[in-house]
Short mmCIF file of C-alpha atoms in Angstrom, two decimals:
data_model
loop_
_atom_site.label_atom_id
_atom_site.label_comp_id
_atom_site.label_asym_id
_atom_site.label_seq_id
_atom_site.Cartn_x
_atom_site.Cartn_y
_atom_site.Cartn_z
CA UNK A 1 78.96 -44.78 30.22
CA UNK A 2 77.60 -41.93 27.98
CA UNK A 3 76.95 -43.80 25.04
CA UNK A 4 74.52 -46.91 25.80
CA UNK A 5 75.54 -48.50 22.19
CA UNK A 6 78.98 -48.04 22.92
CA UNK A 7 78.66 -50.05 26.87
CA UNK A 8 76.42 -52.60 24.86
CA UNK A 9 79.36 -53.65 22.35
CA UNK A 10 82.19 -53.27 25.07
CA UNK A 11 80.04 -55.72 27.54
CA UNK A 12 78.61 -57.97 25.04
CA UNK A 13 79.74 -61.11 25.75
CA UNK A 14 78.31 -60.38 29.67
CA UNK A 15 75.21 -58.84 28.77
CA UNK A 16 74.81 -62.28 26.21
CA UNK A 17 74.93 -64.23 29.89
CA UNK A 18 73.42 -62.24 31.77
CA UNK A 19 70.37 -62.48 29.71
CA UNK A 20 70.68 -66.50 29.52
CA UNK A 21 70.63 -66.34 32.95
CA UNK A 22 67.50 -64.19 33.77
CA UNK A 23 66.20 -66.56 30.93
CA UNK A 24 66.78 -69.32 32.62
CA UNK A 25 66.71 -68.40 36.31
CA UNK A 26 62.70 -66.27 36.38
CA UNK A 27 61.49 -67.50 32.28
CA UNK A 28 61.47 -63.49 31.80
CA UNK A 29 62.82 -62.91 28.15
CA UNK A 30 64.99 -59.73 28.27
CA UNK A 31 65.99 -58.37 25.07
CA UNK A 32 70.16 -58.07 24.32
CA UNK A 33 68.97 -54.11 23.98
CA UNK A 34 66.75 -54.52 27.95
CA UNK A 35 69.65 -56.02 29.58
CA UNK A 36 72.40 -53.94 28.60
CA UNK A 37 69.94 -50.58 28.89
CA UNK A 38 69.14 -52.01 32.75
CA UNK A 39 73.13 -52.68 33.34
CA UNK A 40 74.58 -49.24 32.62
CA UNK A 41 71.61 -47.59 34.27
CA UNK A 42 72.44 -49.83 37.45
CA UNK A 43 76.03 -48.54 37.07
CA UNK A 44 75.38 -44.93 36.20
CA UNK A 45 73.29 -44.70 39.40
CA UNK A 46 75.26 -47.11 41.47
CA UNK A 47 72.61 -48.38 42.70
CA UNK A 48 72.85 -51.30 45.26
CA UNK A 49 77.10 -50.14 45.58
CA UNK A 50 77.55 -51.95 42.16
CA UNK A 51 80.35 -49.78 41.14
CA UNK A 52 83.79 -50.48 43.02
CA UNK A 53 86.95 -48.15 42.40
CA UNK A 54 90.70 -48.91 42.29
CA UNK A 55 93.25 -46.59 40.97
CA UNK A 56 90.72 -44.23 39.16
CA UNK A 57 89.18 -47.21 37.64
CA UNK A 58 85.74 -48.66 37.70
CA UNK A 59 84.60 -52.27 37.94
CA UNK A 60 81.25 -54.03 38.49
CA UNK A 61 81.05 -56.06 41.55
CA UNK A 62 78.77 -58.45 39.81
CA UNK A 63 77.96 -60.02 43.29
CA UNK A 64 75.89 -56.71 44.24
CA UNK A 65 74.42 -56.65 40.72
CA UNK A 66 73.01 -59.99 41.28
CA UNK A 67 71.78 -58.92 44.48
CA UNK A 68 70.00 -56.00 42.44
CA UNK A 69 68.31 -58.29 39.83
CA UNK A 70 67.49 -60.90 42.88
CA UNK A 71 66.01 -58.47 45.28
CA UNK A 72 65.09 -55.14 42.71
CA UNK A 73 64.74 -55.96 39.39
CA UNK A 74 62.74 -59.41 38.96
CA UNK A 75 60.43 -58.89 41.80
CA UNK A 76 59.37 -55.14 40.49
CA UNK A 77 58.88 -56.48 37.09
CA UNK A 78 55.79 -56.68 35.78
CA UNK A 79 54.96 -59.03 32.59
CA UNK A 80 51.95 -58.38 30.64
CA UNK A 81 50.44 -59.55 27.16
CA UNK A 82 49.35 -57.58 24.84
CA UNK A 83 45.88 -58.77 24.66
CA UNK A 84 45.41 -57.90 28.28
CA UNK A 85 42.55 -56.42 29.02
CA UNK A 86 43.65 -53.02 30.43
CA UNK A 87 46.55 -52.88 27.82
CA UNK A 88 43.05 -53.62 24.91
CA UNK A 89 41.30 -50.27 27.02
CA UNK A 90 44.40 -48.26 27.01
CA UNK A 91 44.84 -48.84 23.34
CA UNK A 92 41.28 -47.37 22.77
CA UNK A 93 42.24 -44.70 25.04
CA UNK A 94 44.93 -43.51 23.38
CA UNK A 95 43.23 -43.81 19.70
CA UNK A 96 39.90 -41.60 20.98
CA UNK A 97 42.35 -39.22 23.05
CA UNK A 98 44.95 -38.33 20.00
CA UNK A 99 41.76 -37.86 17.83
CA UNK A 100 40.17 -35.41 20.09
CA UNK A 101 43.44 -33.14 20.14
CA UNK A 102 43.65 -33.08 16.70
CA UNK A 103 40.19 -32.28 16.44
CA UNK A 104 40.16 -29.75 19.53
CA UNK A 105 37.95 -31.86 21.93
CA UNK A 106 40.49 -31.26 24.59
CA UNK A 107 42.62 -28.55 25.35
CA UNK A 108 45.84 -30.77 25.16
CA UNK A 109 47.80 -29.55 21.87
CA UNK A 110 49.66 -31.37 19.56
CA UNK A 111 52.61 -28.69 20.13
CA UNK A 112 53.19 -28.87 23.91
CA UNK A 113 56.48 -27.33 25.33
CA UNK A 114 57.81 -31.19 26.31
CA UNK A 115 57.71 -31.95 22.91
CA UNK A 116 60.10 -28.51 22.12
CA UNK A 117 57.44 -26.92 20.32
CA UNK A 118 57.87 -29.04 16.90
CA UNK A 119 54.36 -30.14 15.48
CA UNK A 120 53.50 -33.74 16.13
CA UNK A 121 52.42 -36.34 13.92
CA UNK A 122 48.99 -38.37 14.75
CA UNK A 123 51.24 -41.58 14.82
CA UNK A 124 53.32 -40.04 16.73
CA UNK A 125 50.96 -38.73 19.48
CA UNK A 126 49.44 -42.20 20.00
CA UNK A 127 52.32 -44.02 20.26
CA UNK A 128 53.34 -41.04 22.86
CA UNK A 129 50.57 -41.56 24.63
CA UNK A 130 50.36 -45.19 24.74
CA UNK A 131 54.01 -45.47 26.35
CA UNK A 132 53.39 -42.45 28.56
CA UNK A 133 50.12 -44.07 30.28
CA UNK A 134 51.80 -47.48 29.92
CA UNK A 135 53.57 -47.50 33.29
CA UNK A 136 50.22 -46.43 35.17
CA UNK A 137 48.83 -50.19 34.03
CA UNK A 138 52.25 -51.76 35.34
CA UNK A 139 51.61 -49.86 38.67
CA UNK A 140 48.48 -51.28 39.00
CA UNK A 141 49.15 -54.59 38.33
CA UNK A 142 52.36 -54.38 40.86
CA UNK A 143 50.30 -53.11 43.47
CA UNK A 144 47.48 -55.44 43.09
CA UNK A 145 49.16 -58.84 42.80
CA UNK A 146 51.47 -57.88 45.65
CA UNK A 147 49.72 -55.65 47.85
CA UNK A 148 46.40 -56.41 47.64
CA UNK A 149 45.31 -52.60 46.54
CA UNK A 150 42.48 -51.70 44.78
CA UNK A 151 43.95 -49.07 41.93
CA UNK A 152 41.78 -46.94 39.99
CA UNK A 153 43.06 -45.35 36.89
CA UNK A 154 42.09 -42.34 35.28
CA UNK A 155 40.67 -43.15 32.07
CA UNK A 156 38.64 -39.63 31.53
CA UNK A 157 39.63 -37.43 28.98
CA UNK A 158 39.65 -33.57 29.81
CA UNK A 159 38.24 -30.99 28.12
CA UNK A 160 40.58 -28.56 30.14
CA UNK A 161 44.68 -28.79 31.05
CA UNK A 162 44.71 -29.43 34.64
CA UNK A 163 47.71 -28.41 36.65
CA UNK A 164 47.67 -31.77 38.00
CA UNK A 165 45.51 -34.99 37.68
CA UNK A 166 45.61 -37.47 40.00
CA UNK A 167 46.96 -40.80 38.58
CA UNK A 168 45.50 -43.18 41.22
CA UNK A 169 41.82 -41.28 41.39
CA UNK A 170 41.19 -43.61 44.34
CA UNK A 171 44.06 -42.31 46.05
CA UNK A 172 43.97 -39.70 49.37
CA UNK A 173 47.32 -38.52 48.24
CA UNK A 174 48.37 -37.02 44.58
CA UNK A 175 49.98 -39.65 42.77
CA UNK A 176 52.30 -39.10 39.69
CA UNK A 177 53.47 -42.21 37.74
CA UNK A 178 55.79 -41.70 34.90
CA UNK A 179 56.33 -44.06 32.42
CA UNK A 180 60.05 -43.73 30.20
CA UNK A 181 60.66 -46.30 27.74
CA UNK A 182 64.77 -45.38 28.53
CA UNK A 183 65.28 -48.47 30.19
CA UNK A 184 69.37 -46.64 31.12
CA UNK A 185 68.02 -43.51 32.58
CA UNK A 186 68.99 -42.86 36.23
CA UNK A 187 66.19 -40.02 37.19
CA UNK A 188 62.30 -40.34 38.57
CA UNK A 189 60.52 -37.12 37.93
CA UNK A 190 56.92 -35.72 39.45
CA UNK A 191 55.34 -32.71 38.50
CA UNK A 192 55.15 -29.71 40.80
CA UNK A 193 51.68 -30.54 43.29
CA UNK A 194 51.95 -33.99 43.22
CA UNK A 195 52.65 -35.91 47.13
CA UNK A 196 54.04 -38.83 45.39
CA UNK A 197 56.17 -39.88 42.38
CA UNK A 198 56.70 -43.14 40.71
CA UNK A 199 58.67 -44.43 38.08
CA UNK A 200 58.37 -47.14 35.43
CA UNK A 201 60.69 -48.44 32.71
CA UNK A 202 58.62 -49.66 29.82
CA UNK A 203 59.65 -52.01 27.47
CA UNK A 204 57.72 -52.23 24.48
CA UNK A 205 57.89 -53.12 20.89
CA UNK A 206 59.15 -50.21 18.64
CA UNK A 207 56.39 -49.81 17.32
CA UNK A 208 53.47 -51.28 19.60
CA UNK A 209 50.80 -49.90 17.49
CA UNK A 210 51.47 -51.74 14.28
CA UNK A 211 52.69 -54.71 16.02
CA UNK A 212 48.99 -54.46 17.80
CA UNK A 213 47.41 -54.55 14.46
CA UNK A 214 49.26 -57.04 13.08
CA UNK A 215 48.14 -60.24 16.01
CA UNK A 216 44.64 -59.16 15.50
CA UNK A 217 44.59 -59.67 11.83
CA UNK A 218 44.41 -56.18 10.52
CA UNK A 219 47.42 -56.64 8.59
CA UNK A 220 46.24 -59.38 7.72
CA UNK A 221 43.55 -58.03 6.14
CA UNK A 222 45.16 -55.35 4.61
CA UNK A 223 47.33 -57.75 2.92
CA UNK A 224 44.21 -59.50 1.06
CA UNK A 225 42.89 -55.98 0.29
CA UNK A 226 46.20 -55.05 -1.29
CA UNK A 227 46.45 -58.70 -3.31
CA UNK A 228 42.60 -57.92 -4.19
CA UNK A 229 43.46 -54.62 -6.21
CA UNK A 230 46.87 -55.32 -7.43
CA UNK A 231 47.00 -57.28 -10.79
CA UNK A 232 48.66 -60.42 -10.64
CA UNK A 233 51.18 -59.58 -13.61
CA UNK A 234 52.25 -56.71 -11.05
CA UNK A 235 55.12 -59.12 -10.33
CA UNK A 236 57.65 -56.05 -8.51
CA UNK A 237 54.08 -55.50 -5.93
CA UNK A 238 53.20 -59.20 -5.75
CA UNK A 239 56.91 -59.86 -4.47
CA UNK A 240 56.48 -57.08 -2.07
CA UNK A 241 53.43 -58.94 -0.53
CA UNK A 242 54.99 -62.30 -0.22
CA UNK A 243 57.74 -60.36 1.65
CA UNK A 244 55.56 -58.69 4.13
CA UNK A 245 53.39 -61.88 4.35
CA UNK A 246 56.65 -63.83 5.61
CA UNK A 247 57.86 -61.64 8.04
CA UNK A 248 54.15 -61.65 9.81
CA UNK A 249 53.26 -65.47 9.17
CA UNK A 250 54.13 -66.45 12.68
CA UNK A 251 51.22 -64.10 14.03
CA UNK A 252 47.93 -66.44 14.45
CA UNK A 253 44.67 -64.42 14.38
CA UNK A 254 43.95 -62.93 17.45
CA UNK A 255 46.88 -64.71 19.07
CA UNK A 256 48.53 -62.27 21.13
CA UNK A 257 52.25 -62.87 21.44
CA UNK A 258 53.38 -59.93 22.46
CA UNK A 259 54.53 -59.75 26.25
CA UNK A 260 55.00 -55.88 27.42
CA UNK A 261 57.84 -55.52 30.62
CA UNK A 262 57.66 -52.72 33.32
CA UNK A 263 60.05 -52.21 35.78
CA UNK A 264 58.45 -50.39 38.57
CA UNK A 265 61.77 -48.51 40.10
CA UNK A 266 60.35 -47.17 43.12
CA UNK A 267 58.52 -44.12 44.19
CA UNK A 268 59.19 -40.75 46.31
CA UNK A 269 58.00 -38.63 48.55
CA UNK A 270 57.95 -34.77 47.31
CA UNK A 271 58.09 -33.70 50.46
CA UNK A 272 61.19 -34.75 51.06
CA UNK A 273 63.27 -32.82 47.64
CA UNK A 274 62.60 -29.59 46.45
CA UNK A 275 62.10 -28.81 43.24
CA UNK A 276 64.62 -28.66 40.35
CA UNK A 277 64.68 -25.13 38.46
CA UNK A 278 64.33 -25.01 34.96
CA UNK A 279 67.68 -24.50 33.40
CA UNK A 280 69.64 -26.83 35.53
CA UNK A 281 71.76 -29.52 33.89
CA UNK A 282 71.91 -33.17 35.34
CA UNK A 283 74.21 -36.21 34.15
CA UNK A 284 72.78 -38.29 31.91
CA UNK A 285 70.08 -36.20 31.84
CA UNK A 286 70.96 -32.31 30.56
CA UNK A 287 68.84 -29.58 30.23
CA UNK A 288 65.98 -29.26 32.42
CA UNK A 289 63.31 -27.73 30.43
CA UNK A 290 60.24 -27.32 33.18
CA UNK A 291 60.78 -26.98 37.11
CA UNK A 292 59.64 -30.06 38.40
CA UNK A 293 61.17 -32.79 41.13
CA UNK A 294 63.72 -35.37 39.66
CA UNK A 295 64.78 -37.79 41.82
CA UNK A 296 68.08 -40.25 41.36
CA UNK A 297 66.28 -43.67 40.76
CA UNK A 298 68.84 -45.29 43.63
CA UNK A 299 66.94 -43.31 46.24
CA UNK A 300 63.71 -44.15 45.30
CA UNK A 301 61.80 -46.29 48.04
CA UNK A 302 60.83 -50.33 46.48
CA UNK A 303 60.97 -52.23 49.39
CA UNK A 304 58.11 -54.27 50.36
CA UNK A 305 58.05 -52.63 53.31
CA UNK A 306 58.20 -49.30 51.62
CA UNK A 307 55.10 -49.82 49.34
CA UNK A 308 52.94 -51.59 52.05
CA UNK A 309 53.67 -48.15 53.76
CA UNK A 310 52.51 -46.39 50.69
CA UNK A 311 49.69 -48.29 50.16
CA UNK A 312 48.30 -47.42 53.51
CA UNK A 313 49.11 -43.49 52.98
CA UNK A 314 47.32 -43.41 50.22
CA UNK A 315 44.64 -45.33 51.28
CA UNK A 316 44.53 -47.60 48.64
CA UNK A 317 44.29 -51.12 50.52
#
């Protein structure tokens, strides 16, 4: 189970159904890539007792993985388009944000020690930050449809690094919610002086940026500026355009297609784990770069129950 790719191929023919399945069982599209990610993470983490063992070998008991995806997965998922409002706002966000680091307007740098020191592009940072704060909108829509919470995100940019900011600024309680867009990863994380931490699996286009300008016509329109200023007997260019123009054609103006997933794991207490120390090397993980808490995903709370109880600590109801 180290190599995703490798899982995917072995298990194709039962991912293939599985998928069909969902499909046809909750009308959520999972990708081949989704539902083979959210199947080895299930097993690595042996979550829900998925994993049985005879004679050193492993099988799936695929009657507790469909109790997973009944009870865990499909009601924690969270479907949203891409024209969403919030999802429009935290495009803007992320846009004015990466601008203001690379033009120092905040003190966040565009070599920070999670990114291993290595000097990041522009398109880079705002495709960073668009995933990273991704998982905050999932949250809020999760809690809100189901709990009836009133979630306020934090949609100020700093001028200072902060230790800690808190996610929910409504909340009593500091809230961390972490977005990964490593649908197999087994491990929630929280900074250290956060009380709570949540986790969300993102799925989003590879490139959610580009595929946000293309549905609301800005490749379009880059397309007529490009057949504007190339001559027509530029047949190699004009070829090039036709190509592009097919693979975008089924994008209407302004019709956003796009549908984003979260999967909102669970969340944690901090008080109840200490702290992993730098240096320390998990499975399926490895080297931990920066103390902080990390948290095996099947221990994370989800339960109705659970998050009625955390919407009342934090005083969000």
């Amino acid at each position: 189970m180290n190599s995703p790719s490798r899982f995917r191929n072995k298990l194709y023919d039962y991912i293939t159904e599985v998928k069909k399945d969902i499909l046809k069982r909750y009308s959520i599209d999972f990708s081949f890539e989704e539902i083979g990610d959210l199947l080895i993470s299930v097993c690595r983490s042996n979550d829900f007792g998925v994993m049985k063992y005879q004679n050193d070998r492993m099988f799936l008991d695929e009657e507790k993985f469909w109790s997973w995806v009944d009870e865990k997965l499909i009601p924690n998922t969270i479907t949203v388009n891409l024209g969403d409002e919030d999802i429009v706002r935290l495009l803007i966000f992320c846009i004015e944000i990466t601008y203001q680091m690379f033009g120092g307007g905040t003190k966040a740098t565009i070599t920070q020690k999670g990114f291993r020191q290595r000097r990041r592009t522009f398109e880079s940072i705002l495709v960073d930050q668009f995933v990273g704060k991704l998982g905050e909108i999932f949250v809020k829509k999760f809690l809100e449809k189901n709990y009836s919470a009133r979630v306020e995100l934090d949609w100020e940019i700093s001028t200072q690094i902060e230790r800690y900011r808190n996610d929910i600024v409504n909340a009593v309680r500091n809230v961390s919610i972490k977005s990964s867009p490593t649908l197999a990863g087994v491990w929630a994380e929280a900074d250290l002086g956060y009380d709570y931490g949540i986790m969300v699996k993102c799925s989003v286009p590879q490139q959610p940026i580009l595929q946000f300008f293309i549905e609301v016509c800005g490749f379009a329109r880059l397309l007529d500026f490009a057949e504007e200023r190339i001559p027509q007997s530029n047949g190699l260019f004009r070829s090039y355009l036709n190509e592009i123009r097919n693979r975008v054609k089924a994008y209407k103006c302004g019709d956003m297609q796009t549908v984003l997933k979260g999967f909102v794991c669970g969340y944690f207490k901090t008080s109840e784990y200490s702290p992993t120390p730098e240096g320390s090397n998990l499975p399926y993980l490895g080297l931990v770069r920066e103390e902080r808490y990390l948290v095996p995903i099947n221990e994370l709370k989800w339960t109705k129950n659970e998050w009625s109880r955390f919407v009342e600590e934090v005083e969000i109801s």
